[in-house]
Short mmCIF file of C-alpha atoms in Angstrom, two decimals:
data_model
loop_
_atom_site.label_atom_id
_atom_site.label_comp_id
_atom_site.label_asym_id
_atom_site.label_seq_id
_atom_site.Cartn_x
_atom_site.Cartn_y
_atom_site.Cartn_z
CA MET A 1 -0.03 -0.07 -0.01
CA VAL A 2 1.61 3.43 -1.19
CA SER A 3 0.17 6.62 -0.23
CA PRO A 4 1.32 10.24 0.15
CA GLU A 5 -0.45 10.58 3.56
CA ALA A 6 -1.96 8.37 6.04
CA VAL A 7 -3.46 8.88 9.83
CA PRO A 8 -2.23 9.13 12.17
CA TYR A 9 1.05 10.46 10.68
CA ALA A 10 0.24 12.93 7.97
CA LYS A 11 -3.02 14.24 6.72
CA THR A 12 -4.60 16.86 4.34
CA GLY A 13 -7.86 15.14 3.64
CA GLY A 14 -9.89 12.00 3.50
CA LEU A 15 -7.19 10.05 1.60
CA ALA A 16 -5.21 9.81 4.81
CA ASP A 17 -8.02 8.11 6.76
CA VAL A 18 -8.53 5.50 3.99
CA ALA A 19 -4.79 4.84 3.82
CA GLY A 20 -4.42 4.63 7.58
CA THR A 21 -7.37 2.45 8.15
CA LEU A 22 -7.82 0.12 5.00
CA PRO A 23 -4.28 -1.62 5.53
CA PHE A 24 -5.31 -2.64 9.31
CA GLU A 25 -8.66 -3.87 8.01
CA LEU A 26 -6.88 -6.10 5.40
CA ALA A 27 -4.34 -7.30 8.12
CA LYS A 28 -7.02 -8.17 10.53
CA LEU A 29 -8.33 -10.66 7.95
CA GLY A 30 -5.03 -12.30 7.77
CA HIS A 31 -3.30 -10.56 4.81
CA GLU A 32 0.19 -9.25 5.29
CA VAL A 33 0.37 -5.53 4.56
CA ARG A 34 3.19 -2.99 4.28
CA LEU A 35 2.24 0.61 4.12
CA ILE A 36 4.79 3.02 2.63
CA ILE A 37 4.60 6.94 3.05
CA PRO A 38 7.21 9.72 2.66
CA LYS A 39 8.82 10.80 5.89
CA TYR A 40 7.35 14.34 6.29
CA GLY A 41 8.74 17.02 8.61
CA CYS A 42 5.20 17.16 10.28
CA ILE A 43 5.48 13.63 11.58
CA ASP A 44 6.19 13.86 15.42
CA ASP A 45 9.05 11.42 16.13
CA SER A 46 8.19 11.90 19.91
CA GLU A 47 4.71 10.62 19.39
CA HIS A 48 5.32 8.33 16.37
CA PRO A 49 8.97 7.16 16.66
CA PHE A 50 10.42 5.91 13.46
CA GLN A 51 13.64 3.92 13.48
CA GLN A 52 16.04 3.53 10.53
CA VAL A 53 16.25 0.06 9.13
CA ALA A 54 18.06 0.71 5.74
CA GLU A 55 19.71 3.11 3.54
CA LEU A 56 19.09 2.67 -0.19
CA PRO A 57 20.35 4.51 -3.37
CA VAL A 58 17.31 5.77 -5.42
CA PRO A 59 18.14 6.62 -9.03
CA THR A 60 17.28 9.89 -10.41
CA VAL A 61 18.20 12.01 -13.42
CA ALA A 62 20.73 13.85 -11.25
CA GLY A 63 22.31 10.67 -10.19
CA PRO A 64 21.63 8.21 -7.25
CA ILE A 65 20.16 10.00 -4.03
CA GLN A 66 20.30 8.23 -0.83
CA ALA A 67 17.11 7.35 0.88
CA ILE A 68 16.81 6.61 4.49
CA ILE A 69 14.15 3.80 5.15
CA GLU A 70 12.56 3.94 8.52
CA GLN A 71 10.13 1.69 10.15
CA GLY A 72 7.22 3.11 12.30
CA PRO A 73 5.34 1.72 15.38
CA VAL A 74 2.03 0.36 14.15
CA SER A 75 0.94 0.68 17.93
CA SER A 76 0.38 4.26 17.00
CA PHE A 77 -2.94 3.54 15.64
CA PRO A 78 -5.26 3.70 18.57
CA GLY A 79 -7.27 0.78 19.52
CA LYS A 80 -5.73 -1.53 16.66
CA THR A 81 -4.23 -4.82 16.69
CA ALA A 82 -1.15 -4.72 14.61
CA GLY A 83 -1.55 -8.25 13.21
CA ARG A 84 0.32 -8.64 9.90
CA MET A 85 0.53 -4.87 9.35
CA SER A 86 3.76 -2.76 9.19
CA ILE A 87 4.63 0.80 8.00
CA PHE A 88 7.57 2.18 6.38
CA ALA A 89 8.61 5.82 5.52
CA ILE A 90 10.92 6.99 2.93
CA ARG A 91 13.10 9.73 4.16
CA HIS A 92 15.02 12.55 2.39
CA ASP A 93 14.87 15.63 4.34
CA LEU A 94 15.56 17.79 1.37
CA PHE A 95 12.32 16.70 -0.17
CA PHE A 96 9.98 16.05 2.66
CA ALA A 97 11.27 17.76 5.87
CA ARG A 98 8.93 20.90 5.24
CA ALA A 99 6.02 22.57 6.87
CA GLY A 100 3.45 21.25 4.45
CA LEU A 101 2.96 17.99 2.46
CA TYR A 102 2.21 19.37 -1.11
CA GLN A 103 2.21 23.07 -0.62
CA GLU A 104 2.49 25.95 1.69
CA GLN A 105 0.16 29.10 1.86
CA GLY A 106 -1.89 27.77 -0.80
CA ARG A 107 1.00 27.28 -3.29
CA ASP A 108 2.37 23.96 -4.59
CA TYR A 109 6.03 23.21 -3.94
CA PRO A 110 7.71 24.00 -7.20
CA ASP A 111 9.68 20.73 -7.04
CA ASN A 112 6.77 18.40 -6.44
CA LEU A 113 7.64 16.50 -9.52
CA ASP A 114 11.28 15.88 -8.11
CA ARG A 115 9.80 15.04 -4.79
CA PHE A 116 7.26 12.39 -5.94
CA SER A 117 9.32 10.82 -8.80
CA PHE A 118 11.89 10.13 -6.23
CA PHE A 119 9.31 8.85 -3.71
CA CYS A 120 7.84 6.32 -6.43
CA ARG A 121 11.35 5.28 -7.27
CA GLY A 122 12.17 4.98 -3.62
CA VAL A 123 9.20 2.53 -3.29
CA LEU A 124 10.41 0.36 -6.02
CA ALA A 125 13.98 0.45 -4.58
CA LEU A 126 12.32 -0.65 -1.10
CA LEU A 127 10.49 -3.61 -2.74
CA THR A 128 13.87 -4.73 -4.18
CA HIS A 129 15.22 -4.48 -0.86
CA PHE A 130 12.45 -6.50 0.67
CA ALA A 131 12.92 -9.15 -2.16
CA SER A 132 16.80 -9.52 -1.46
CA ALA A 133 16.97 -9.13 2.30
CA GLU A 134 13.76 -10.79 3.50
CA GLN A 135 12.63 -12.96 0.37
CA TRP A 136 9.38 -10.95 0.67
CA ARG A 137 7.43 -10.16 -2.39
CA PRO A 138 3.91 -8.48 -2.65
CA ASP A 139 1.27 -9.88 -4.94
CA ILE A 140 -0.30 -6.30 -5.19
CA LEU A 141 0.99 -2.99 -5.21
CA HIS A 142 -1.85 -0.65 -4.21
CA LEU A 143 -1.31 3.04 -5.14
CA HIS A 144 -3.20 6.00 -3.95
CA ASP A 145 -3.55 9.32 -6.08
CA TRP A 146 -1.23 11.20 -8.61
CA GLN A 147 1.67 11.33 -6.21
CA THR A 148 2.05 7.55 -6.29
CA ALA A 149 1.02 6.97 -9.72
CA LEU A 150 4.65 6.88 -11.39
CA CYS A 151 5.03 3.51 -9.60
CA ALA A 152 2.62 1.95 -12.17
CA VAL A 153 4.54 3.80 -15.00
CA TYR A 154 7.95 2.93 -14.09
CA LEU A 155 6.94 -0.98 -13.63
CA LYS A 156 5.84 -1.13 -17.08
CA THR A 157 8.78 0.75 -18.66
CA LEU A 158 11.98 1.20 -16.71
CA TYR A 159 11.56 -1.80 -14.42
CA ALA A 160 9.72 -4.01 -16.85
CA ARG A 161 12.64 -6.60 -17.04
CA GLN A 162 13.57 -6.72 -13.33
CA PRO A 163 12.77 -10.23 -12.31
CA GLU A 164 11.72 -9.28 -8.71
CA PHE A 165 8.80 -7.37 -10.14
CA THR A 166 7.57 -10.28 -12.50
CA GLY A 167 3.80 -10.71 -11.85
CA LEU A 168 3.38 -7.84 -9.49
CA GLN A 169 -0.09 -6.30 -10.12
CA THR A 170 -0.89 -2.64 -9.55
CA ILE A 171 -3.98 -1.11 -8.48
CA LEU A 172 -4.55 2.82 -8.38
CA THR A 173 -7.12 4.25 -6.39
CA LEU A 174 -8.54 7.45 -7.43
CA HIS A 175 -9.70 9.58 -4.48
CA ASN A 176 -10.33 12.96 -6.24
CA VAL A 177 -9.82 13.20 -10.17
CA GLY A 178 -9.70 17.08 -9.73
CA TYR A 179 -6.10 16.61 -8.53
CA GLN A 180 -3.97 15.17 -11.21
CA GLY A 181 -0.31 16.06 -10.58
CA GLN A 182 0.24 18.41 -13.64
CA PHE A 183 3.53 19.98 -14.59
CA PRO A 184 5.18 21.86 -17.55
CA LYS A 185 6.46 19.60 -20.63
CA SER A 186 9.83 20.97 -19.78
CA GLU A 187 10.04 19.06 -16.64
CA PHE A 188 9.20 15.69 -18.24
CA GLU A 189 12.78 14.60 -18.20
CA LYS A 190 12.88 14.71 -14.27
CA THR A 191 10.75 11.42 -14.31
CA GLY A 192 13.64 9.72 -15.87
CA LEU A 193 11.10 8.11 -18.40
CA PRO A 194 11.99 7.58 -22.15
CA ALA A 195 10.71 10.23 -24.49
CA ASP A 196 8.27 7.83 -26.02
CA VAL A 197 6.11 7.97 -22.91
CA PHE A 198 5.59 11.51 -23.34
CA THR A 199 2.76 11.08 -26.03
CA PRO A 200 -1.16 11.16 -26.03
CA ALA A 201 -0.98 7.44 -25.31
CA GLY A 202 0.94 8.15 -22.13
CA LEU A 203 1.67 11.11 -19.79
CA GLU A 204 1.24 13.94 -22.22
CA PHE A 205 -1.94 16.05 -21.56
CA TYR A 206 -2.60 19.04 -23.79
CA GLY A 207 1.13 19.79 -23.71
CA SER A 208 1.81 19.06 -20.18
CA VAL A 209 3.00 16.26 -18.17
CA ASN A 210 0.12 14.39 -16.18
CA LEU A 211 1.08 11.96 -13.55
CA LEU A 212 -2.46 10.74 -12.88
CA LYS A 213 -3.06 10.15 -16.42
CA GLY A 214 -0.16 7.88 -16.44
CA GLY A 215 -1.32 5.94 -13.60
CA ILE A 216 -4.64 5.43 -15.20
CA LEU A 217 -3.16 4.11 -18.48
CA PHE A 218 -0.32 1.90 -16.76
CA ALA A 219 -1.96 0.49 -13.69
CA ASP A 220 -3.56 -3.07 -14.10
CA MET A 221 -6.66 -1.98 -12.31
CA LEU A 222 -8.41 1.19 -11.24
CA THR A 223 -10.65 1.74 -8.44
CA THR A 224 -12.28 4.88 -7.12
CA VAL A 225 -14.20 5.58 -3.86
CA SER A 226 -17.87 5.22 -4.83
CA PRO A 227 -19.91 3.41 -7.75
CA THR A 228 -21.68 6.84 -8.54
CA TYR A 229 -18.22 8.55 -8.78
CA SER A 230 -16.93 5.87 -10.99
CA ARG A 231 -19.46 6.60 -13.65
CA GLU A 232 -19.38 10.44 -12.94
CA ILE A 233 -15.73 10.67 -13.87
CA GLN A 234 -16.25 9.13 -17.27
CA THR A 235 -18.28 12.48 -18.15
CA PRO A 236 -17.13 16.01 -19.04
CA ASP A 237 -18.79 17.46 -15.86
CA PHE A 238 -16.59 15.39 -13.44
CA GLY A 239 -13.62 13.97 -15.54
CA PHE A 240 -11.69 17.15 -15.43
CA GLY A 241 -10.17 16.43 -18.87
CA LEU A 242 -9.67 12.74 -18.04
CA GLU A 243 -13.02 11.48 -19.00
CA GLY A 244 -12.09 10.00 -22.26
CA VAL A 245 -9.16 8.12 -20.79
CA LEU A 246 -11.19 6.81 -17.94
CA ALA A 247 -13.98 5.90 -20.42
CA GLN A 248 -11.19 3.94 -22.44
CA ARG A 249 -10.42 1.95 -19.22
CA LYS A 250 -13.91 1.52 -17.91
CA ASP A 251 -13.59 -2.32 -18.05
CA ARG A 252 -10.71 -1.93 -15.52
CA LEU A 253 -12.53 0.62 -13.22
CA VAL A 254 -14.58 -0.30 -10.03
CA GLY A 255 -16.08 2.00 -7.56
CA ILE A 256 -15.96 0.75 -3.89
CA VAL A 257 -17.38 3.10 -1.22
CA ASN A 258 -15.02 4.00 1.65
CA GLY A 259 -15.80 3.01 5.19
CA ILE A 260 -14.78 4.60 8.33
CA ASP A 261 -13.04 3.35 11.39
CA THR A 262 -16.01 2.51 13.87
CA GLY A 263 -13.73 2.00 16.63
CA VAL A 264 -12.70 5.82 16.49
CA TRP A 265 -15.98 7.01 15.44
CA ASP A 266 -18.21 5.42 18.15
CA PRO A 267 -20.65 7.54 20.06
CA SER A 268 -20.86 4.96 22.80
CA THR A 269 -17.15 5.25 23.55
CA ASP A 270 -15.97 8.46 21.94
CA PRO A 271 -13.63 10.28 24.39
CA PHE A 272 -14.24 13.59 22.84
CA LEU A 273 -17.82 13.70 23.77
CA PRO A 274 -19.19 15.13 27.17
CA ARG A 275 -21.74 12.25 27.25
CA THR A 276 -21.74 9.11 25.28
CA TYR A 277 -24.85 7.52 23.93
CA SER A 278 -26.07 4.62 21.57
CA ALA A 279 -29.07 3.94 19.29
CA SER A 280 -31.08 2.20 22.18
CA ASP A 281 -30.32 5.31 24.55
CA LEU A 282 -30.08 8.84 22.95
CA THR A 283 -29.92 10.86 26.36
CA GLY A 284 -26.33 11.46 25.79
CA LYS A 285 -27.03 13.03 22.54
CA ARG A 286 -29.25 15.61 23.97
CA VAL A 287 -26.62 16.36 26.36
CA CYS A 288 -24.03 16.75 23.61
CA LYS A 289 -26.31 19.23 21.78
CA GLN A 290 -26.67 21.42 24.92
CA GLU A 291 -22.76 21.18 25.63
CA LEU A 292 -21.92 22.07 22.16
CA GLN A 293 -24.24 25.11 22.37
CA ARG A 294 -22.40 26.32 25.27
CA GLU A 295 -19.00 25.55 23.77
CA MET A 296 -19.76 27.55 20.71
CA LYS A 297 -21.59 30.35 22.69
CA LEU A 298 -24.85 29.94 21.47
CA PRO A 299 -28.10 29.87 23.41
CA VAL A 300 -28.91 26.67 24.94
CA LYS A 301 -32.51 25.83 23.43
CA GLU A 302 -34.35 23.31 21.45
CA ALA A 303 -33.86 24.90 18.09
CA PRO A 304 -32.44 22.62 15.45
CA VAL A 305 -28.68 22.62 15.02
CA LEU A 306 -27.30 22.30 11.55
CA GLY A 307 -23.49 21.57 11.40
CA ILE A 308 -20.92 22.00 8.64
CA VAL A 309 -17.56 20.23 9.11
CA SER A 310 -15.72 20.82 5.88
CA ARG A 311 -12.92 22.43 3.98
CA LEU A 312 -14.35 25.94 3.10
CA VAL A 313 -13.81 25.50 -0.78
CA ASN A 314 -16.07 25.88 -3.77
CA GLN A 315 -16.07 21.96 -4.32
CA LYS A 316 -18.24 21.64 -1.27
CA GLY A 317 -21.06 23.87 -2.56
CA LEU A 318 -20.71 26.33 0.22
CA ASP A 319 -21.87 29.27 -2.26
CA LEU A 320 -25.23 27.75 -1.99
CA VAL A 321 -25.18 28.08 1.69
CA VAL A 322 -23.95 31.58 1.71
CA ASP A 323 -26.79 32.63 -0.79
CA ILE A 324 -29.53 31.25 1.54
CA LEU A 325 -28.22 32.41 4.83
CA PRO A 326 -30.33 35.51 4.89
CA GLU A 327 -33.45 33.23 4.49
CA LEU A 328 -32.05 30.74 7.19
CA MET A 329 -31.59 33.65 9.66
CA GLU A 330 -35.33 34.05 9.50
CA VAL A 331 -35.95 30.57 10.89
CA ASP A 332 -35.51 29.06 14.31
CA LEU A 333 -32.31 27.28 13.99
CA GLN A 334 -28.55 27.58 14.73
CA LEU A 335 -25.71 26.91 12.32
CA ILE A 336 -22.28 25.58 13.59
CA ILE A 337 -19.32 25.71 11.03
CA LEU A 338 -15.99 24.02 11.51
CA GLY A 339 -13.25 24.36 8.67
CA SER A 340 -10.79 26.49 6.84
CA GLY A 341 -10.11 27.32 3.10
CA GLU A 342 -10.86 29.95 0.68
CA ARG A 343 -10.75 33.54 2.10
CA ARG A 344 -14.10 34.52 0.83
CA TYR A 345 -16.06 31.88 2.52
CA GLU A 346 -14.08 32.37 5.74
CA GLN A 347 -15.05 36.01 5.34
CA GLU A 348 -18.86 35.44 4.68
CA PHE A 349 -19.31 33.05 7.54
CA SER A 350 -17.35 35.44 9.74
CA SER A 351 -19.54 38.28 8.75
CA PHE A 352 -22.82 36.20 9.44
CA GLN A 353 -21.53 35.22 12.85
CA ASN A 354 -20.80 38.78 13.80
CA ARG A 355 -24.44 39.83 12.59
CA TYR A 356 -26.12 36.89 14.28
CA PRO A 357 -24.16 35.81 17.14
CA LYS A 358 -27.00 33.79 18.80
CA LYS A 359 -27.73 31.89 15.65
CA VAL A 360 -24.25 31.29 13.80
CA ALA A 361 -21.01 30.05 15.38
CA LEU A 362 -17.74 29.55 13.41
CA ARG A 363 -14.45 27.90 14.29
CA LEU A 364 -11.77 28.53 11.61
CA GLY A 365 -9.11 25.88 11.48
CA PHE A 366 -9.41 22.07 12.44
CA ASP A 367 -10.12 20.74 15.61
CA GLU A 368 -10.56 16.92 15.77
CA GLY A 369 -12.31 16.78 19.13
CA LEU A 370 -14.65 19.53 18.08
CA ALA A 371 -15.42 17.73 14.88
CA HIS A 372 -16.61 14.76 16.96
CA ARG A 373 -18.56 17.04 19.14
CA ILE A 374 -20.38 18.82 16.19
CA GLN A 375 -21.26 15.30 14.79
CA ALA A 376 -22.78 14.31 18.10
CA GLY A 377 -24.19 17.55 19.05
CA SER A 378 -25.93 18.60 15.76
CA ASP A 379 -29.38 17.48 14.64
CA MET A 380 -28.30 17.81 10.70
CA LEU A 381 -25.11 18.03 8.75
CA LEU A 382 -25.16 20.21 5.43
CA ILE A 383 -23.11 18.64 2.62
CA PRO A 384 -24.21 20.25 -0.59
CA SER A 385 -21.17 19.45 -2.53
CA ARG A 386 -20.64 20.04 -6.35
CA TYR A 387 -18.98 16.70 -6.46
CA GLU A 388 -17.97 14.33 -3.69
CA PRO A 389 -15.95 11.18 -4.66
CA CYS A 390 -17.07 9.44 -1.56
CA GLY A 391 -17.33 11.66 1.53
CA LEU A 392 -16.74 10.45 5.20
CA THR A 393 -18.64 13.34 6.82
CA GLN A 394 -21.98 11.82 5.92
CA LEU A 395 -20.84 8.56 7.24
CA HIS A 396 -19.75 9.96 10.63
CA GLY A 397 -23.25 11.77 10.79
CA LEU A 398 -25.08 8.36 10.12
CA ARG A 399 -22.97 6.71 12.88
CA TYR A 400 -23.78 9.56 15.38
CA GLY A 401 -27.42 9.93 14.59
CA THR A 402 -26.93 13.17 12.94
CA ILE A 403 -29.07 13.34 9.71
CA PRO A 404 -27.28 14.26 6.48
CA ILE A 405 -28.58 16.77 3.96
CA VAL A 406 -26.61 16.24 0.81
CA ARG A 407 -26.31 16.71 -2.81
CA LYS A 408 -27.16 13.70 -5.04
CA THR A 409 -23.52 13.04 -6.33
CA GLY A 410 -20.77 10.48 -5.83
CA GLY A 411 -20.46 8.82 -2.57
CA LEU A 412 -23.28 10.94 -1.19
CA ALA A 413 -25.68 9.50 -3.61
CA ASP A 414 -24.47 5.93 -2.64
CA THR A 415 -24.91 6.29 1.00
CA VAL A 416 -27.75 8.55 1.79
CA VAL A 417 -31.36 7.18 1.24
CA PRO A 418 -33.45 10.17 0.95
CA PHE A 419 -36.57 10.82 2.94
CA SER A 420 -39.96 10.71 1.37
CA PRO A 421 -43.43 10.27 2.84
CA GLY A 422 -43.78 6.89 4.45
CA SER A 423 -39.97 6.04 3.91
CA THR A 424 -39.19 6.20 7.60
CA ARG A 425 -41.58 3.31 8.49
CA ASN A 426 -39.71 0.85 6.31
CA ARG A 427 -36.54 1.74 7.85
CA ARG A 428 -34.85 2.67 4.45
CA ALA A 429 -34.52 6.49 4.59
CA ASN A 430 -31.63 7.91 6.59
CA GLY A 431 -31.22 11.53 5.35
CA PHE A 432 -32.28 14.01 2.68
CA ARG A 433 -31.06 14.85 -0.94
CA PHE A 434 -31.48 17.37 -3.43
CA THR A 435 -30.35 17.08 -7.17
CA ASP A 436 -30.04 20.56 -8.81
CA MET A 437 -27.05 22.57 -8.04
CA SER A 438 -29.05 25.52 -6.82
CA SER A 439 -29.72 27.64 -3.77
CA GLU A 440 -33.38 27.18 -4.17
CA SER A 441 -33.06 23.38 -4.03
CA LEU A 442 -30.90 23.49 -1.06
CA LEU A 443 -33.23 25.79 0.76
CA SER A 444 -36.01 23.74 -0.20
CA VAL A 445 -34.60 20.32 1.24
CA ILE A 446 -33.53 22.12 4.41
CA LEU A 447 -36.96 23.41 4.89
CA LEU A 448 -38.20 19.85 4.29
CA ALA A 449 -35.96 18.46 6.83
CA LEU A 450 -36.92 21.15 9.41
CA SER A 451 -40.47 20.23 9.01
CA VAL A 452 -39.83 16.62 9.44
CA HIS A 453 -37.68 17.34 12.57
CA LYS A 454 -40.96 18.71 14.21
CA HIS A 455 -42.43 15.11 14.21
CA LYS A 456 -40.40 13.25 16.80
CA ASN A 457 -41.42 9.75 15.64
CA GLU A 458 -40.44 10.18 12.07
CA TRP A 459 -37.30 11.87 13.15
CA ASP A 460 -36.50 9.15 15.61
CA HIS A 461 -36.93 6.65 12.68
CA LEU A 462 -34.36 8.68 10.62
CA ILE A 463 -31.88 8.62 13.49
CA GLN A 464 -32.26 4.71 14.28
CA THR A 465 -31.92 3.93 10.51
CA GLY A 466 -28.85 6.14 10.32
CA MET A 467 -27.19 4.68 13.31
CA ARG A 468 -27.97 1.00 12.31
CA THR A 469 -26.50 1.59 8.61
CA ASP A 470 -23.23 -0.27 8.30
CA VAL A 471 -20.62 2.41 7.57
CA SER A 472 -17.73 0.23 8.52
CA TRP A 473 -15.10 -0.88 6.28
CA GLY A 474 -16.28 -4.51 6.45
CA PRO A 475 -18.25 -4.69 2.98
CA SER A 476 -15.62 -2.47 1.33
CA VAL A 477 -12.71 -4.54 2.24
CA GLN A 478 -14.37 -7.72 1.00
CA HIS A 479 -14.85 -5.98 -2.40
CA TYR A 480 -11.07 -4.96 -2.31
CA ILE A 481 -10.07 -8.43 -1.62
CA ARG A 482 -12.18 -9.74 -4.53
CA VAL A 483 -10.52 -7.44 -6.81
CA TYR A 484 -7.02 -8.43 -5.50
CA ASP A 485 -7.83 -12.09 -5.78
CA GLY A 486 -9.19 -11.61 -9.36
CA LEU A 487 -5.84 -9.92 -10.50
CA CYS A 488 -3.65 -12.67 -8.56
CA LYS A 489 -5.50 -15.37 -10.18
CA THR A 490 -5.03 -13.92 -13.61
CA HIS A 491 -1.47 -13.24 -12.87
CA PRO A 492 -0.02 -15.15 -9.97
CA VAL A 493 3.34 -13.98 -8.45
CA PRO A 494 6.05 -16.60 -8.84
CA SER A 495 7.41 -17.99 -5.59
CA PRO A 496 10.78 -16.62 -4.90
CA SER A 497 13.68 -18.74 -6.25
#
């Protein structure tokens, strides 16, 4: 498993949650999994003490560069049993000992192509080391997003004749096709790839280098993080220019919904909550709401609380929320927002907090504990995304009995069953959905949810259905295993000689 980030070591988004949890879920089922990440400067060695286990030369166009291989403690993952799981980090301080992972102050690092070309070749050097030093060879190399995509390209080109990689199958998971790893044509030589790979049938993309495109074309299998998103990215509205390439490989593309760590996200044991609760006893949820109101300096009252836990960016559809805030301020409700991102949204929400201090509470930045308390203390979650490959927030909401209000896209469409009259009685509906990307549609569905909220029996049915929805990794891990098995049966890895 190769990822540019993973909890609890380094995180910018949901990719880290997946990369940090999926390996353990596989290991618990008896599979041997080794996770490889870069050794970033943000990784706290006092909290996660890595130890050097090897030093390897990594080939680059500037000549070999030494990479320090460090092994980390799997005990860092709270509440987990290590099983057959191990974690390795590739360390080269010139590339990775920085304040950010990919950027600082909203600007990408200008040498990202150098950094992640080195990382990918370092991964292959480490696999070679595993084969020679331990006679350990993986069946599958599971890659995540553009930062790891060159591994698949290298294996089919520069490393195609190396015997230790014979039969090794690659899977690339696309977490968000909007992020592709594009660089100027003049930087192509930094990859070390032959010139014939920079063509429309390779990494060339309208005159630039596109690493994600290379991974899509060269990986043996592609997965993405929900069935609906797998179909959406084959269209111009969601493919970000790669829809044709993805449609070309649709027979190798599978959508598998993410799960969440139900040990960490469990309202019956969550240490971040002032009072725990369960589906059979929601008393603690009412206490969580009152304490959240106090924490956010809002009046403690029975008004519905709507929560937003999100990056404050255009993708999340927050312009629709801003558009309808004047109308929402006329309704008896409270809005609590946690996140950071584009300055315009930070300013808009700050302005409304100043104008309506008894109705709007904003916390800029990210606070893990507060995120849990908003999930527990809110009545509803707003997730009006333009596109959402999978989304984890709505899964957290379902787990905590907090009803998601979502736009019908990507994983939101696959995980939220919309309310309709009578739907609560058959225990299917667990939230509210709207389709049109318009402020009117969002306002309409919020008003519907507020209306249903007044009817305690129906609302309790929604809560119960949500809390009993299986949002764990269980079904998804089985799906990944079927994909792995299919590849291994087609191309079994030879036993080490």
